[in-house]
Amino acid sequence: MSAVSGRLPVFPWDRLESYKTTAAAHPDGIVDLSVGTPVDPVPEVIRRALTEAADSPGYPTVWGTPALRDAITGWCARRLGARGLEHRNVLPVVGSKELVAWLPTQLGLGPGDRVAFPRLAYPTYEVGARLAGAEYVAYDEPTELDPAGLRLLWLNSPSNPTGRVLGKDELRAVVAWAREHGVLVFSDECYVELGWESDPVSVLHPDVCGGSYEGIVAVHSLSKRSNLAGYRAAFAAGDAGVLGELLQIRKHGGMMTPAPVQAAVVAALGDDDHVAEQRERYMARRTALRAALESAGFRIEHSEASLYLWATRDESCWDTVGDLCKRGILVAPGDFYGPAGDRFVRVALTATDERVGAAVRRLES
């Protein structure tokens, strides 16, 4: 039996273990700004909904409850400006990483099919193509890709890792190009509510898609905006034909969001106050870390949105990681996200105020 893992690269975070050990040896403890995992409490309104739904002995449905589908369509209309979304236009998923990793396989892609993603990108786009046995290509400008054999095009705005935001005109041009060439667009918009110097827009906005969801799907997560990374709560919205096919496949695969989590998502999408409060926390941390990094000789590029600062001192990213870990600060090397990031590090805003304060003091000393 051939090992599927042989198709995959080394798991990038395993390469950080020795640096993490060094950082953890700091007398005042580690400041982990690498992975980007939320550290703040799950909002009470969400925990209450989860608890009230705890007595759920039966199987949940893959498509979710009608209340969940109402919550998703309502949020997309209110927050993204999406018009006319119906239940058939939405699909709950078990965290967005699961969808990204298995999407090419579930779409039936394989040898001879191509999957495209940004030159600097979340590594799981490539992993998904590898799992399916499909080819993959990294792009700088998607409309300059050769469309031959191109079946799936990933967009990511706001970007992980760079925080770059694509404007309406850029998105509209990509959607038009993809439709012209019969290429399916999946837009990873998991950081859309974390715009700092730019207001991110969804491919579902009528100014981008022209009021039609043909050939486009947006992917959203509650991990960062609601501190629900531990809940594995996300959804896709857009082309009803594509999502209907995925629904049938996922029914056979048993890819079900647990019923209590579905109830928690309904509460989370219906409450904007906790999102505003979390944004304020991240804004304060971002302001402090950015000033400290710049005072320590770093240059910040893009970073107008998302949960990261994309920073460089114009040296090897691993030299930067090595230097910072000696100060007890762990960051992610930029080459995790592609060779083009080899002189950058990604600095996450996901640490407590106390730990961010410690990082600031160490950077400024």
Tab-separated table of C-alpha atoms in Angstrom:
chain	number	residue	atom	x	y	z
A	1	MET	CA	0.000	0.000	0.000
A	2	SER	CA	1.494	3.338	-1.015
A	3	ALA	CA	1.453	6.030	1.657
A	4	VAL	CA	-0.622	9.074	0.740
A	5	SER	CA	1.615	11.108	3.025
A	6	GLY	CA	4.360	10.603	0.468
A	7	ARG	CA	2.562	13.073	-1.787
A	8	LEU	CA	2.855	15.786	0.830
A	9	PRO	CA	5.645	18.146	1.892
A	10	VAL	CA	7.086	18.082	5.392
A	11	PHE	CA	4.559	19.622	7.781
A	12	PRO	CA	6.001	23.147	8.054
A	13	TRP	CA	5.386	23.722	11.737
A	14	ASP	CA	7.512	20.701	12.651
A	15	ARG	CA	10.514	22.690	11.400
A	16	LEU	CA	9.977	25.289	14.129
A	17	GLU	CA	10.268	22.925	17.088
A	18	SER	CA	13.911	23.629	17.946
A	19	TYR	CA	13.313	27.386	17.730
A	20	LYS	CA	10.273	27.013	19.966
A	21	THR	CA	12.398	25.189	22.535
A	22	THR	CA	14.913	28.039	22.528
A	23	ALA	CA	12.189	30.661	22.889
A	24	ALA	CA	10.551	28.740	25.735
A	25	ALA	CA	13.835	28.844	27.673
A	26	HIS	CA	13.650	32.637	28.007
A	27	PRO	CA	13.578	33.619	31.711
A	28	ASP	CA	10.277	35.453	31.210
A	29	GLY	CA	8.780	32.719	29.038
A	30	ILE	CA	7.924	32.403	25.373
A	31	VAL	CA	5.872	34.881	23.381
A	32	ASP	CA	4.394	32.718	20.649
A	33	LEU	CA	3.449	34.839	17.644
A	34	SER	CA	3.811	32.015	15.148
A	35	VAL	CA	0.700	29.923	14.538
A	36	GLY	CA	-2.017	32.538	14.954
A	37	THR	CA	-4.268	30.551	17.269
A	38	PRO	CA	-6.815	32.621	19.237
A	39	VAL	CA	-6.119	33.112	22.941
A	40	ASP	CA	-9.043	35.260	24.055
A	41	PRO	CA	-12.195	33.783	25.624
A	42	VAL	CA	-15.053	32.429	23.575
A	43	PRO	CA	-17.809	35.067	23.924
A	44	GLU	CA	-20.469	34.244	26.493
A	45	VAL	CA	-23.336	34.432	23.994
A	46	ILE	CA	-21.686	31.639	21.984
A	47	ARG	CA	-20.814	29.461	24.968
A	48	ARG	CA	-24.368	29.762	26.227
A	49	ALA	CA	-25.770	28.613	22.876
A	50	LEU	CA	-23.349	25.667	22.823
A	51	THR	CA	-24.331	24.624	26.336
A	52	GLU	CA	-28.052	24.885	25.663
A	53	ALA	CA	-27.630	22.580	22.669
A	54	ALA	CA	-25.442	20.074	24.540
A	55	ASP	CA	-28.230	17.477	24.776
A	56	SER	CA	-27.947	16.449	21.113
A	57	PRO	CA	-27.998	12.633	20.990
A	58	GLY	CA	-28.955	12.327	17.327
A	59	TYR	CA	-26.872	12.731	14.194
A	60	PRO	CA	-26.615	16.278	12.849
A	61	THR	CA	-27.145	16.883	9.141
A	62	VAL	CA	-24.328	17.828	6.795
A	63	TRP	CA	-26.365	20.742	5.436
A	64	GLY	CA	-27.035	22.037	8.954
A	65	THR	CA	-30.266	23.161	10.547
A	66	PRO	CA	-32.565	25.635	8.801
A	67	ALA	CA	-31.655	28.097	11.565
A	68	LEU	CA	-27.976	27.742	10.683
A	69	ARG	CA	-28.609	28.258	6.993
A	70	ASP	CA	-30.735	31.314	7.816
A	71	ALA	CA	-27.923	32.674	9.971
A	72	ILE	CA	-25.369	32.207	7.178
A	73	THR	CA	-27.491	33.802	4.448
A	74	GLY	CA	-28.440	36.645	6.792
A	75	TRP	CA	-24.854	37.352	7.752
A	76	CYS	CA	-23.685	37.264	4.136
A	77	ALA	CA	-26.363	39.792	3.211
A	78	ARG	CA	-25.652	42.076	6.156
A	79	ARG	CA	-21.871	41.909	6.233
A	80	LEU	CA	-20.879	41.084	2.640
A	81	GLY	CA	-23.695	42.772	0.736
A	82	ALA	CA	-24.612	39.472	-0.941
A	83	ARG	CA	-28.075	39.616	-2.500
A	84	GLY	CA	-30.606	36.855	-2.920
A	85	LEU	CA	-28.683	34.035	-1.250
A	86	GLU	CA	-30.903	31.041	-0.546
A	87	HIS	CA	-30.290	27.910	1.496
A	88	ARG	CA	-29.062	26.112	-1.620
A	89	ASN	CA	-26.268	28.728	-1.840
A	90	VAL	CA	-24.668	27.822	1.498
A	91	LEU	CA	-22.866	24.849	3.027
A	92	PRO	CA	-21.510	24.491	6.591
A	93	VAL	CA	-18.075	22.864	6.820
A	94	VAL	CA	-15.978	21.402	9.623
A	95	GLY	CA	-13.484	24.251	9.753
A	96	SER	CA	-12.159	25.936	6.623
A	97	LYS	CA	-8.853	24.001	6.560
A	98	GLU	CA	-10.739	20.747	6.054
A	99	LEU	CA	-12.538	22.203	3.053
A	100	VAL	CA	-9.364	23.656	1.530
A	101	ALA	CA	-7.468	20.383	1.915
A	102	TRP	CA	-10.158	18.129	0.448
A	103	LEU	CA	-11.849	20.411	-2.076
A	104	PRO	CA	-9.891	19.295	-5.176
A	105	THR	CA	-10.595	15.659	-4.304
A	106	GLN	CA	-14.290	16.336	-3.737
A	107	LEU	CA	-14.460	18.226	-7.026
A	108	GLY	CA	-13.093	15.122	-8.759
A	109	LEU	CA	-9.822	16.717	-9.821
A	110	GLY	CA	-6.808	14.579	-10.566
A	111	PRO	CA	-3.871	14.137	-12.928
A	112	GLY	CA	-4.006	16.609	-15.792
A	113	ASP	CA	-6.115	19.101	-13.838
A	114	ARG	CA	-4.507	22.230	-12.439
A	115	VAL	CA	-5.142	24.170	-9.224
A	116	ALA	CA	-3.836	27.744	-8.912
A	117	PHE	CA	-3.174	29.814	-5.802
A	118	PRO	CA	-1.230	32.998	-4.931
A	119	ARG	CA	2.573	33.016	-5.012
A	120	LEU	CA	2.529	33.712	-1.255
A	121	ALA	CA	-0.213	31.577	0.225
A	122	TYR	CA	-1.617	29.342	2.900
A	123	PRO	CA	0.218	26.000	2.371
A	124	THR	CA	-2.986	23.942	2.406
A	125	TYR	CA	-3.984	25.120	-1.096
A	126	GLU	CA	-1.010	23.166	-2.425
A	127	VAL	CA	-1.697	20.262	-0.074
A	128	GLY	CA	-5.236	19.962	-1.453
A	129	ALA	CA	-3.931	19.668	-5.000
A	130	ARG	CA	-1.309	17.118	-3.957
A	131	LEU	CA	-3.886	14.966	-2.139
A	132	ALA	CA	-5.982	14.856	-5.303
A	133	GLY	CA	-2.982	14.059	-7.494
A	134	ALA	CA	-3.630	17.263	-9.448
A	135	GLU	CA	-1.030	19.704	-10.726
A	136	TYR	CA	-0.626	23.074	-9.023
A	137	VAL	CA	0.699	26.460	-10.005
A	138	ALA	CA	1.456	29.608	-7.996
A	139	TYR	CA	0.567	32.929	-9.607
A	140	ASP	CA	1.379	36.609	-9.266
A	141	GLU	CA	-1.542	37.755	-11.408
A	142	PRO	CA	-4.346	35.227	-11.900
A	143	THR	CA	-5.567	36.626	-15.212
A	144	GLU	CA	-2.127	35.925	-16.707
A	145	LEU	CA	-2.432	32.186	-16.045
A	146	ASP	CA	-2.722	29.744	-18.920
A	147	PRO	CA	-6.353	28.576	-18.567
A	148	ALA	CA	-5.680	25.215	-20.263
A	149	GLY	CA	-6.482	22.489	-17.746
A	150	LEU	CA	-7.062	25.045	-14.980
A	151	ARG	CA	-10.035	23.805	-12.998
A	152	LEU	CA	-9.771	25.593	-9.657
A	153	LEU	CA	-8.496	29.082	-8.842
A	154	TRP	CA	-7.969	30.101	-5.231
A	155	LEU	CA	-8.194	33.749	-4.235
A	156	ASN	CA	-7.239	34.894	-0.747
A	157	SER	CA	-8.183	38.392	0.340
A	158	PRO	CA	-7.283	39.484	2.968
A	159	SER	CA	-4.183	37.416	2.399
A	160	ASN	CA	-2.546	34.984	4.739
A	161	PRO	CA	0.353	35.698	5.223
A	162	THR	CA	0.752	39.199	3.783
A	163	GLY	CA	-2.502	40.889	4.783
A	164	ARG	CA	-2.899	42.239	1.249
A	165	VAL	CA	-6.454	43.176	0.233
A	166	LEU	CA	-7.744	42.902	-3.330
A	167	GLY	CA	-9.997	45.770	-4.382
A	168	LYS	CA	-13.344	45.479	-6.148
A	169	ASP	CA	-11.873	46.202	-9.563
A	170	GLU	CA	-9.233	43.491	-9.176
A	171	LEU	CA	-11.750	40.945	-7.953
A	172	ARG	CA	-14.242	41.817	-10.662
A	173	ALA	CA	-11.584	41.353	-13.357
A	174	VAL	CA	-10.589	37.937	-11.985
A	175	VAL	CA	-14.196	36.737	-11.767
A	176	ALA	CA	-14.878	37.871	-15.340
A	177	TRP	CA	-11.708	36.175	-16.617
A	178	ALA	CA	-12.495	32.936	-14.791
A	179	ARG	CA	-16.035	32.829	-16.124
A	180	GLU	CA	-14.786	33.445	-19.642
A	181	HIS	CA	-12.457	30.457	-19.374
A	182	GLY	CA	-14.712	28.136	-17.351
A	183	VAL	CA	-12.510	28.212	-14.238
A	184	LEU	CA	-14.111	27.726	-10.827
A	185	VAL	CA	-13.148	30.435	-8.305
A	186	PHE	CA	-12.981	29.733	-4.581
A	187	SER	CA	-12.265	32.854	-2.539
A	188	ASP	CA	-10.821	32.340	0.950
A	189	GLU	CA	-12.171	35.319	2.896
A	190	CYS	CA	-11.588	34.130	6.456
A	191	TYR	CA	-10.128	37.483	7.562
A	192	VAL	CA	-12.736	39.704	5.913
A	193	GLU	CA	-13.833	41.243	9.234
A	194	LEU	CA	-10.282	42.192	10.187
A	195	GLY	CA	-9.528	45.102	7.904
A	196	TRP	CA	-7.341	47.825	9.431
A	197	GLU	CA	-6.198	50.159	6.661
A	198	SER	CA	-8.514	48.760	4.010
A	199	ASP	CA	-12.120	47.539	3.907
A	200	PRO	CA	-12.070	44.029	2.414
A	201	VAL	CA	-14.782	43.100	-0.075
A	202	SER	CA	-16.194	39.667	-0.893
A	203	VAL	CA	-16.504	38.055	-4.308
A	204	LEU	CA	-20.183	37.725	-3.376
A	205	HIS	CA	-20.654	41.492	-3.471
A	206	PRO	CA	-22.759	42.509	-6.482
A	207	ASP	CA	-20.092	45.012	-7.593
A	208	VAL	CA	-17.768	42.027	-8.023
A	209	CYS	CA	-20.011	39.191	-9.171
A	210	GLY	CA	-22.667	41.215	-10.986
A	211	GLY	CA	-25.406	39.717	-8.850
A	212	SER	CA	-24.734	36.167	-10.088
A	213	TYR	CA	-22.972	33.458	-8.097
A	214	GLU	CA	-22.168	31.358	-11.143
A	215	GLY	CA	-18.683	29.899	-10.869
A	216	ILE	CA	-17.782	31.511	-7.546
A	217	VAL	CA	-17.760	30.352	-3.930
A	218	ALA	CA	-16.614	32.297	-0.857
A	219	VAL	CA	-15.173	30.499	2.179
A	220	HIS	CA	-15.583	31.976	5.664
A	221	SER	CA	-14.443	30.919	9.110
A	222	LEU	CA	-15.448	31.839	12.653
A	223	SER	CA	-12.079	30.822	14.107
A	224	LYS	CA	-10.565	34.287	14.270
A	225	ARG	CA	-13.503	36.732	14.336
A	226	SER	CA	-15.256	34.790	17.152
A	227	ASN	CA	-12.357	32.891	18.792
A	228	LEU	CA	-13.836	29.579	17.644
A	229	ALA	CA	-10.770	27.781	16.277
A	230	GLY	CA	-11.467	24.983	18.750
A	231	TYR	CA	-15.048	24.605	17.511
A	232	ARG	CA	-14.139	23.941	13.843
A	233	ALA	CA	-16.838	26.210	12.482
A	234	ALA	CA	-16.875	27.560	8.934
A	235	PHE	CA	-19.029	27.708	5.815
A	236	ALA	CA	-19.002	28.212	2.075
A	237	ALA	CA	-21.450	30.374	0.114
A	238	GLY	CA	-22.008	30.942	-3.580
A	239	ASP	CA	-22.693	28.774	-6.632
A	240	ALA	CA	-25.628	26.500	-5.770
A	241	GLY	CA	-24.624	23.853	-8.306
A	242	VAL	CA	-21.114	23.499	-6.917
A	243	LEU	CA	-22.273	23.479	-3.301
A	244	GLY	CA	-25.077	21.035	-4.057
A	245	GLU	CA	-22.573	18.583	-5.517
A	246	LEU	CA	-20.275	19.018	-2.517
A	247	LEU	CA	-23.244	18.461	-0.198
A	248	GLN	CA	-23.989	15.094	-1.781
A	249	ILE	CA	-20.364	13.997	-1.497
A	250	ARG	CA	-20.036	15.199	2.062
A	251	LYS	CA	-23.209	13.336	3.072
A	252	HIS	CA	-21.538	10.097	2.031
A	253	GLY	CA	-18.347	11.148	3.825
A	254	GLY	CA	-20.114	12.010	7.083
A	255	MET	CA	-18.639	15.515	7.139
A	256	MET	CA	-21.040	16.913	9.726
A	257	THR	CA	-20.651	19.957	11.937
A	258	PRO	CA	-21.668	18.819	15.446
A	259	ALA	CA	-25.155	19.986	16.452
A	260	PRO	CA	-24.001	22.050	19.468
A	261	VAL	CA	-21.454	23.809	17.232
A	262	GLN	CA	-24.185	24.565	14.692
A	263	ALA	CA	-26.182	26.261	17.467
A	264	ALA	CA	-23.084	28.189	18.539
A	265	VAL	CA	-22.536	29.417	14.970
A	266	VAL	CA	-26.105	30.694	14.808
A	267	ALA	CA	-25.447	32.745	17.938
A	268	ALA	CA	-22.056	33.949	16.686
A	269	LEU	CA	-23.325	35.129	13.310
A	270	GLY	CA	-26.250	36.898	14.940
A	271	ASP	CA	-24.129	38.971	17.319
A	272	ASP	CA	-21.888	41.749	15.999
A	273	ASP	CA	-20.888	43.168	19.399
A	274	HIS	CA	-18.371	40.469	20.267
A	275	VAL	CA	-16.720	40.882	16.859
A	276	ALA	CA	-16.270	44.602	17.440
A	277	GLU	CA	-14.780	43.934	20.881
A	278	GLN	CA	-12.325	41.389	19.479
A	279	ARG	CA	-11.336	43.764	16.695
A	280	GLU	CA	-10.424	46.371	19.305
A	281	ARG	CA	-8.185	43.870	21.087
A	282	TYR	CA	-6.389	42.990	17.889
A	283	MET	CA	-6.081	46.609	16.816
A	284	ALA	CA	-4.344	47.526	20.082
A	285	ARG	CA	-1.949	44.577	19.788
A	286	ARG	CA	-1.266	45.365	16.143
A	287	THR	CA	-0.442	49.003	16.942
A	288	ALA	CA	1.956	48.034	19.718
A	289	LEU	CA	3.707	45.261	17.806
A	290	ARG	CA	4.058	47.259	14.610
A	291	ALA	CA	5.706	50.177	16.416
A	292	ALA	CA	8.058	47.831	18.273
A	293	LEU	CA	9.042	45.928	15.128
A	294	GLU	CA	9.735	49.127	13.230
A	295	SER	CA	11.822	50.461	16.104
A	296	ALA	CA	13.815	47.213	15.939
A	297	GLY	CA	14.653	47.772	12.270
A	298	PHE	CA	11.860	45.857	10.572
A	299	ARG	CA	9.912	47.019	7.538
A	300	ILE	CA	6.232	46.091	7.389
A	301	GLU	CA	4.766	45.383	3.961
A	302	HIS	CA	1.043	45.136	3.120
A	303	SER	CA	-0.570	44.014	6.433
A	304	GLU	CA	-3.547	46.295	5.812
A	305	ALA	CA	-5.841	43.520	7.052
A	306	SER	CA	-5.858	40.044	8.679
A	307	LEU	CA	-4.226	38.875	11.903
A	308	TYR	CA	-0.575	39.234	10.942
A	309	LEU	CA	2.242	41.646	10.300
A	310	TRP	CA	4.387	40.760	7.272
A	311	ALA	CA	7.828	41.930	8.391
A	312	THR	CA	11.368	41.913	7.029
A	313	ARG	CA	14.882	43.039	7.879
A	314	ASP	CA	16.080	42.086	4.387
A	315	GLU	CA	17.744	38.911	5.597
A	316	SER	CA	16.968	35.200	5.493
A	317	CYS	CA	13.692	34.509	7.273
A	318	TRP	CA	15.398	31.772	9.277
A	319	ASP	CA	18.054	34.217	10.483
A	320	THR	CA	15.231	36.424	11.730
A	321	VAL	CA	13.472	33.496	13.385
A	322	GLY	CA	16.722	32.468	15.028
A	323	ASP	CA	17.451	35.945	16.355
A	324	LEU	CA	13.959	36.508	17.723
A	325	CYS	CA	13.742	33.114	19.415
A	326	LYS	CA	16.795	34.072	21.486
A	327	ARG	CA	14.659	36.927	22.799
A	328	GLY	CA	11.893	34.450	23.595
A	329	ILE	CA	9.754	35.501	20.612
A	330	LEU	CA	8.592	32.863	18.132
A	331	VAL	CA	7.408	33.924	14.667
A	332	ALA	CA	6.673	32.065	11.433
A	333	PRO	CA	9.305	32.044	8.671
A	334	GLY	CA	7.990	33.504	5.443
A	335	ASP	CA	9.071	30.571	3.308
A	336	PHE	CA	6.316	28.492	4.930
A	337	TYR	CA	4.090	30.369	2.488
A	338	GLY	CA	6.252	29.968	-0.601
A	339	PRO	CA	9.830	30.709	-1.732
A	340	ALA	CA	8.880	34.343	-2.381
A	341	GLY	CA	8.591	34.822	1.384
A	342	ASP	CA	12.128	33.751	2.207
A	343	ARG	CA	13.170	37.185	3.508
A	344	PHE	CA	10.034	37.826	5.593
A	345	VAL	CA	8.486	36.603	8.801
A	346	ARG	CA	4.813	36.478	9.708
A	347	VAL	CA	4.058	37.931	13.135
A	348	ALA	CA	0.674	36.963	14.554
A	349	LEU	CA	-1.435	39.256	16.720
A	350	THR	CA	-2.806	36.277	18.645
A	351	ALA	CA	-1.178	36.595	22.041
A	352	THR	CA	-2.527	38.008	25.271
A	353	ASP	CA	-2.035	41.672	26.066
A	354	GLU	CA	0.514	40.665	28.704
A	355	ARG	CA	2.534	38.569	26.225
A	356	VAL	CA	2.362	41.243	23.556
A	357	GLY	CA	3.648	43.716	26.124
A	358	ALA	CA	6.554	41.366	26.857
A	359	ALA	CA	7.372	41.116	23.151
A	360	VAL	CA	7.305	44.897	22.785
A	361	ARG	CA	9.731	45.339	25.684
A	362	ARG	CA	12.116	42.752	24.268
A	363	LEU	CA	12.038	44.270	20.791
A	364	GLU	CA	12.664	47.754	22.109
A	365	SER	CA	15.486	46.803	24.472
